Amino acid sequence: MTAHTAASADLRTRLAVRLVFVVLGGTQGGWMARIPAIRDQVGVDTARWGLLSSSSAAGDVVAIVLITVLIGRVSSRPLALAGSAVVLLNAPVLAGAGSVPALVLGLTVWGVGATFLATPVNALAVAAERAQGRPLMSGFHACYSVGVLAGGALGTLAAATGVSPGVQMAASSGVLGALLLFLGAGLPEEAPVAKEQRRPVRHRFTPQLVLLGGIAFLGAFVEGAASQWSSVYVADYLDEGAALGAATYTSFSVAILACRLLGDRLVARLGRRGFLRVSLLTVATGVAVTVVHPTLWSALAGFVITGLGIACVLPAAIALAGRQPTVPPGEAVSVITIGQWPGFLLAGPAVGVLAGATSLRTALAALVVAGAAGAVLARWVVVPGGS
């Protein structure tokens, strides 16, 4: 293989993996932007919508069980393509739901597809990173963030022009599906573990992977809580109104994207463990800035700093997991998936309950502890190969 051919193959691999991250982010962003319209289609109030929207958690559980069993026994490429197909095919059906049963079914299938896809696509990202011998994981996760923002922008445009959510999601799924058919063959092939070498699932939970799973839980908890409560904190607690609340959430999201675009360079400069610790300490600092002196400007600055810190915690944990010498990358990534999922699930309700018992400012202050605890845990992370 010539150097030019190898470079072309590497580029095709990177583009294919990036596209799958865009698929996951784009469908999620498009859906979230149209929630008000879909809620009206179904004909439920806000309180009932909140209850119904938790239906995806059932799909998450099913997906975690399935992927934990299949990963390592089936190559990651077909698993990622299967998960992408479920997400893309379900998106217009979910967005076009006109009844409660249809909504619940669509959300459940969404939970299955999105959570199922998360493990193999990250395993493929690990494979691409290792094959090319340089940090790439943050950049792959930046593609997810780009997908979320692009999907949200498309949803906003569709809403402004009177395009129904179902038609909007069908169009985006069609475009992304066509691109995936074109580029999907470029996904790296992570061979399954030979039958005679397979071990019980419990053997995946090595001390290092449990440690990384714990850090992933803390990172997911902070990211989930900040995503769900940043706008509420500014709009309601600081009484600055919905527009500035939305601007705060947008600033947080843009900070995440910016750091993910630069994250691979920072990993190369600081090392994987050093970068992880700096990120988590930045999280603690950002939340502290937000809550110690509660003003609009401190909140905006604090959530931007928090976004910069939290952006690459999960990518760093996944990259470190995929480098563990005693566990195949796909199986190792599945441990991180198991760790992070309850963090995202519990973040919103936990902050809400604590805010009800005390105040939202006090509840968010707990995220300082989460960031600091993660930084302490990162001291015991061992980087295979020392890089």
mmCIF file of C-alpha atoms in Angstrom, residues 88-303:
data_model
loop_
_atom_site.group_PDB
_atom_site.id
_atom_site.type_symbol
_atom_site.label_atom_id
_atom_site.label_comp_id
_atom_site.label_asym_id
_atom_site.label_seq_id
_atom_site.Cartn_x
_atom_site.Cartn_y
_atom_site.Cartn_z
ATOM 1 C CA LEU A 88 -32.461 6.839 11.634
ATOM 2 C CA LEU A 89 -35.545 4.747 10.873
ATOM 3 C CA ASN A 90 -37.160 5.481 14.221
ATOM 4 C CA ALA A 91 -36.537 9.256 14.188
ATOM 5 C CA PRO A 92 -39.323 10.238 11.741
ATOM 6 C CA VAL A 93 -41.721 7.731 13.301
ATOM 7 C CA LEU A 94 -41.076 9.187 16.761
ATOM 8 C CA ALA A 95 -41.287 12.787 15.528
ATOM 9 C CA GLY A 96 -44.568 12.028 13.760
ATOM 10 C CA ALA A 97 -46.201 10.402 16.803
ATOM 11 C CA GLY A 98 -49.811 11.485 17.174
ATOM 12 C CA SER A 99 -50.861 9.458 20.202
ATOM 13 C CA VAL A 100 -49.491 8.490 23.593
ATOM 14 C CA PRO A 101 -48.893 4.804 22.664
ATOM 15 C CA ALA A 102 -46.999 5.849 19.522
ATOM 16 C CA LEU A 103 -44.900 8.300 21.525
ATOM 17 C CA VAL A 104 -44.043 5.738 24.206
ATOM 18 C CA LEU A 105 -43.101 3.144 21.594
ATOM 19 C CA GLY A 106 -40.996 5.643 19.672
ATOM 20 C CA LEU A 107 -39.168 6.826 22.787
ATOM 21 C CA THR A 108 -38.485 3.259 23.879
ATOM 22 C CA VAL A 109 -37.072 2.359 20.472
ATOM 23 C CA TRP A 110 -35.034 5.586 20.529
ATOM 24 C CA GLY A 111 -33.556 4.536 23.879
ATOM 25 C CA VAL A 112 -32.673 1.125 22.471
ATOM 26 C CA GLY A 113 -31.071 2.491 19.298
ATOM 27 C CA ALA A 114 -29.141 5.442 20.747
ATOM 28 C CA THR A 115 -27.777 3.595 23.787
ATOM 29 C CA PHE A 116 -26.998 0.499 21.710
ATOM 30 C CA LEU A 117 -25.071 2.653 19.215
ATOM 31 C CA ALA A 118 -22.982 4.484 21.824
ATOM 32 C CA THR A 119 -20.749 1.512 22.693
ATOM 33 C CA PRO A 120 -19.740 0.257 19.230
ATOM 34 C CA VAL A 121 -19.216 3.741 17.784
ATOM 35 C CA ASN A 122 -16.877 4.583 20.659
ATOM 36 C CA ALA A 123 -15.125 1.234 20.192
ATOM 37 C CA LEU A 124 -14.623 2.116 16.525
ATOM 38 C CA ALA A 125 -13.306 5.528 17.567
ATOM 39 C CA VAL A 126 -10.786 3.772 19.815
ATOM 40 C CA ALA A 127 -9.782 1.505 16.924
ATOM 41 C CA ALA A 128 -9.303 4.496 14.599
ATOM 42 C CA GLU A 129 -7.280 6.345 17.234
ATOM 43 C CA ARG A 130 -5.005 3.388 17.892
ATOM 44 C CA ALA A 131 -4.515 2.659 14.183
ATOM 45 C CA GLN A 132 -3.441 6.233 13.496
ATOM 46 C CA GLY A 133 -1.313 6.543 16.614
ATOM 47 C CA ARG A 134 -2.561 9.905 17.833
ATOM 48 C CA PRO A 135 -5.410 11.326 19.938
ATOM 49 C CA LEU A 136 -8.667 11.546 17.970
ATOM 50 C CA MET A 137 -11.396 10.833 20.518
ATOM 51 C CA SER A 138 -12.248 14.427 21.438
ATOM 52 C CA GLY A 139 -12.599 15.312 17.771
ATOM 53 C CA PHE A 140 -15.000 12.421 17.229
ATOM 54 C CA HIS A 141 -17.134 13.613 20.127
ATOM 55 C CA ALA A 142 -17.009 17.133 18.677
ATOM 56 C CA CYS A 143 -18.831 15.669 15.670
ATOM 57 C CA TYR A 144 -21.597 14.547 18.010
ATOM 58 C CA SER A 145 -21.847 18.109 19.346
ATOM 59 C CA VAL A 146 -21.895 19.488 15.798
ATOM 60 C CA GLY A 147 -24.697 17.053 15.020
ATOM 61 C CA VAL A 148 -26.729 18.221 18.013
ATOM 62 C CA LEU A 149 -26.313 21.887 17.049
ATOM 63 C CA ALA A 150 -27.032 21.223 13.366
ATOM 64 C CA GLY A 151 -30.091 19.137 14.207
ATOM 65 C CA GLY A 152 -31.339 21.851 16.523
ATOM 66 C CA ALA A 153 -30.793 24.523 13.870
ATOM 67 C CA LEU A 154 -32.625 22.439 11.270
ATOM 68 C CA GLY A 155 -35.478 21.906 13.723
ATOM 69 C CA THR A 156 -35.675 25.644 14.385
ATOM 70 C CA LEU A 157 -35.780 26.357 10.646
ATOM 71 C CA ALA A 158 -38.425 23.685 10.088
ATOM 72 C CA ALA A 159 -40.573 25.088 12.886
ATOM 73 C CA ALA A 160 -40.264 28.617 11.500
ATOM 74 C CA THR A 161 -41.322 27.509 8.017
ATOM 75 C CA GLY A 162 -44.172 25.264 9.125
ATOM 76 C CA VAL A 163 -42.557 21.910 8.276
ATOM 77 C CA SER A 164 -43.889 19.126 10.499
ATOM 78 C CA PRO A 165 -41.486 17.295 12.823
ATOM 79 C CA GLY A 166 -42.071 13.990 11.023
ATOM 80 C CA VAL A 167 -41.193 15.433 7.617
ATOM 81 C CA GLN A 168 -38.165 17.219 9.041
ATOM 82 C CA MET A 169 -36.774 14.065 10.651
ATOM 83 C CA ALA A 170 -37.547 11.960 7.569
ATOM 84 C CA ALA A 171 -35.521 14.379 5.434
ATOM 85 C CA SER A 172 -32.540 14.433 7.807
ATOM 86 C CA SER A 173 -32.638 10.639 8.240
ATOM 87 C CA GLY A 174 -32.701 10.221 4.459
ATOM 88 C CA VAL A 175 -29.640 12.424 3.960
ATOM 89 C CA LEU A 176 -27.675 10.874 6.823
ATOM 90 C CA GLY A 177 -28.667 7.367 5.764
ATOM 91 C CA ALA A 178 -27.466 7.995 2.201
ATOM 92 C CA LEU A 179 -24.133 9.301 3.493
ATOM 93 C CA LEU A 180 -23.794 6.280 5.746
ATOM 94 C CA LEU A 181 -24.392 3.921 2.822
ATOM 95 C CA PHE A 182 -21.601 5.706 0.957
ATOM 96 C CA LEU A 183 -19.073 5.942 3.795
ATOM 97 C CA GLY A 184 -20.052 3.020 6.056
ATOM 98 C CA ALA A 185 -17.608 0.615 4.430
ATOM 99 C CA GLY A 186 -14.811 2.835 5.722
ATOM 100 C CA LEU A 187 -15.591 2.066 9.360
ATOM 101 C CA PRO A 188 -12.695 0.205 10.993
ATOM 102 C CA GLU A 189 -13.167 -3.499 11.568
ATOM 103 C CA GLU A 190 -12.723 -4.513 15.190
ATOM 104 C CA ALA A 191 -12.643 -8.296 15.045
ATOM 105 C CA PRO A 192 -14.730 -10.172 17.635
ATOM 106 C CA VAL A 193 -13.022 -12.126 20.371
ATOM 107 C CA ALA A 194 -12.408 -15.754 19.432
ATOM 108 C CA LYS A 195 -14.886 -18.106 21.078
ATOM 109 C CA GLU A 196 -12.220 -19.972 23.033
ATOM 110 C CA GLN A 197 -10.901 -16.665 24.438
ATOM 111 C CA ARG A 198 -14.231 -15.263 25.636
ATOM 112 C CA ARG A 199 -14.595 -14.629 29.344
ATOM 113 C CA PRO A 200 -17.585 -13.969 31.591
ATOM 114 C CA VAL A 201 -18.839 -10.373 31.549
ATOM 115 C CA ARG A 202 -17.787 -9.874 35.177
ATOM 116 C CA HIS A 203 -14.142 -10.227 34.146
ATOM 117 C CA ARG A 204 -14.390 -6.932 32.259
ATOM 118 C CA PHE A 205 -14.720 -5.042 35.530
ATOM 119 C CA THR A 206 -11.032 -4.695 36.305
ATOM 120 C CA PRO A 207 -10.009 -2.163 38.992
ATOM 121 C CA GLN A 208 -8.903 0.343 36.331
ATOM 122 C CA LEU A 209 -12.109 0.035 34.332
ATOM 123 C CA VAL A 210 -14.244 0.354 37.463
ATOM 124 C CA LEU A 211 -12.247 3.493 38.316
ATOM 125 C CA LEU A 212 -12.779 4.917 34.827
ATOM 126 C CA GLY A 213 -16.454 3.949 34.999
ATOM 127 C CA GLY A 214 -16.764 5.897 38.248
ATOM 128 C CA ILE A 215 -15.152 8.955 36.658
ATOM 129 C CA ALA A 216 -17.514 8.563 33.691
ATOM 130 C CA PHE A 217 -20.461 8.513 36.093
ATOM 131 C CA LEU A 218 -19.344 11.757 37.739
ATOM 132 C CA GLY A 219 -18.676 13.394 34.373
ATOM 133 C CA ALA A 220 -22.065 12.339 33.006
ATOM 134 C CA PHE A 221 -23.785 13.543 36.168
ATOM 135 C CA VAL A 222 -22.223 16.999 35.904
ATOM 136 C CA GLU A 223 -22.872 17.291 32.165
ATOM 137 C CA GLY A 224 -26.470 16.122 32.519
ATOM 138 C CA ALA A 225 -27.181 18.416 35.461
ATOM 139 C CA ALA A 226 -25.614 21.480 33.841
ATOM 140 C CA SER A 227 -27.438 20.799 30.558
ATOM 141 C CA GLN A 228 -30.818 20.507 32.230
ATOM 142 C CA TRP A 229 -30.529 23.190 34.906
ATOM 143 C CA SER A 230 -28.260 25.963 33.554
ATOM 144 C CA SER A 231 -31.105 27.795 31.808
ATOM 145 C CA VAL A 232 -33.454 27.307 34.772
ATOM 146 C CA TYR A 233 -30.828 28.675 37.174
ATOM 147 C CA VAL A 234 -30.473 31.907 35.197
ATOM 148 C CA ALA A 235 -34.115 32.278 34.166
ATOM 149 C CA ASP A 236 -35.777 31.419 37.485
ATOM 150 C CA TYR A 237 -33.293 31.469 40.372
ATOM 151 C CA LEU A 238 -31.545 34.638 39.158
ATOM 152 C CA ASP A 239 -34.827 35.938 37.673
ATOM 153 C CA GLU A 240 -33.183 37.007 34.405
ATOM 154 C CA GLY A 241 -35.846 35.625 32.081
ATOM 155 C CA ALA A 242 -36.148 32.801 29.589
ATOM 156 C CA ALA A 243 -34.085 34.435 26.825
ATOM 157 C CA LEU A 244 -30.977 34.829 28.988
ATOM 158 C CA GLY A 245 -31.556 31.362 30.409
ATOM 159 C CA ALA A 246 -31.506 29.929 26.896
ATOM 160 C CA ALA A 247 -28.397 31.984 26.100
ATOM 161 C CA THR A 248 -26.653 30.466 29.114
ATOM 162 C CA TYR A 249 -27.398 26.916 27.962
ATOM 163 C CA THR A 250 -26.254 27.811 24.436
ATOM 164 C CA SER A 251 -23.002 29.264 25.794
ATOM 165 C CA PHE A 252 -22.424 26.067 27.783
ATOM 166 C CA SER A 253 -23.016 23.944 24.657
ATOM 167 C CA VAL A 254 -20.727 26.068 22.468
ATOM 168 C CA ALA A 255 -17.983 25.840 25.112
ATOM 169 C CA ILE A 256 -18.266 22.040 25.010
ATOM 170 C CA LEU A 257 -17.935 22.024 21.234
ATOM 171 C CA ALA A 258 -14.963 24.421 21.285
ATOM 172 C CA CYS A 259 -13.062 22.323 23.816
ATOM 173 C CA ARG A 260 -13.788 19.086 21.943
ATOM 174 C CA LEU A 261 -12.394 20.626 18.774
ATOM 175 C CA LEU A 262 -9.158 21.428 20.636
ATOM 176 C CA GLY A 263 -9.156 18.472 23.023
ATOM 177 C CA ASP A 264 -6.920 16.126 21.012
ATOM 178 C CA ARG A 265 -4.158 18.737 20.869
ATOM 179 C CA LEU A 266 -4.416 19.257 24.626
ATOM 180 C CA VAL A 267 -4.234 15.499 25.230
ATOM 181 C CA ALA A 268 -1.059 15.346 23.144
ATOM 182 C CA ARG A 269 0.427 18.171 25.211
ATOM 183 C CA LEU A 270 -0.725 17.220 28.737
ATOM 184 C CA GLY A 271 -0.960 13.448 28.505
ATOM 185 C CA ARG A 272 -4.197 11.507 29.008
ATOM 186 C CA ARG A 273 -4.219 11.399 32.800
ATOM 187 C CA GLY A 274 -3.046 14.997 33.165
ATOM 188 C CA PHE A 275 -5.699 16.185 30.746
ATOM 189 C CA LEU A 276 -8.394 14.267 32.610
ATOM 190 C CA ARG A 277 -7.393 15.804 35.941
ATOM 191 C CA VAL A 278 -7.189 19.334 34.529
ATOM 192 C CA SER A 279 -10.623 18.890 32.949
ATOM 193 C CA LEU A 280 -12.245 17.787 36.205
ATOM 194 C CA LEU A 281 -10.592 20.560 38.221
ATOM 195 C CA THR A 282 -11.873 23.035 35.620
ATOM 196 C CA VAL A 283 -15.375 21.631 36.144
ATOM 197 C CA ALA A 284 -15.159 22.224 39.891
ATOM 198 C CA THR A 285 -13.844 25.741 39.304
ATOM 199 C CA GLY A 286 -16.577 26.593 36.812
ATOM 200 C CA VAL A 287 -19.410 25.471 39.066
ATOM 201 C CA ALA A 288 -17.855 27.337 41.984
ATOM 202 C CA VAL A 289 -17.747 30.551 39.915
ATOM 203 C CA THR A 290 -21.432 29.999 39.108
ATOM 204 C CA VAL A 291 -22.720 29.560 42.652
ATOM 205 C CA VAL A 292 -20.357 31.431 44.980
ATOM 206 C CA HIS A 293 -21.436 34.889 43.741
ATOM 207 C CA PRO A 294 -24.828 34.412 42.031
ATOM 208 C CA THR A 295 -25.112 37.029 39.310
ATOM 209 C CA LEU A 296 -25.895 36.803 35.609
ATOM 210 C CA TRP A 297 -22.304 37.359 34.549
ATOM 211 C CA SER A 298 -20.843 34.905 37.037
ATOM 212 C CA ALA A 299 -23.407 32.324 35.901
ATOM 213 C CA LEU A 300 -22.551 32.849 32.224
ATOM 214 C CA ALA A 301 -18.827 32.698 32.913
ATOM 215 C CA GLY A 302 -19.190 29.766 35.281
ATOM 216 C CA PHE A 303 -21.202 27.606 32.890
#
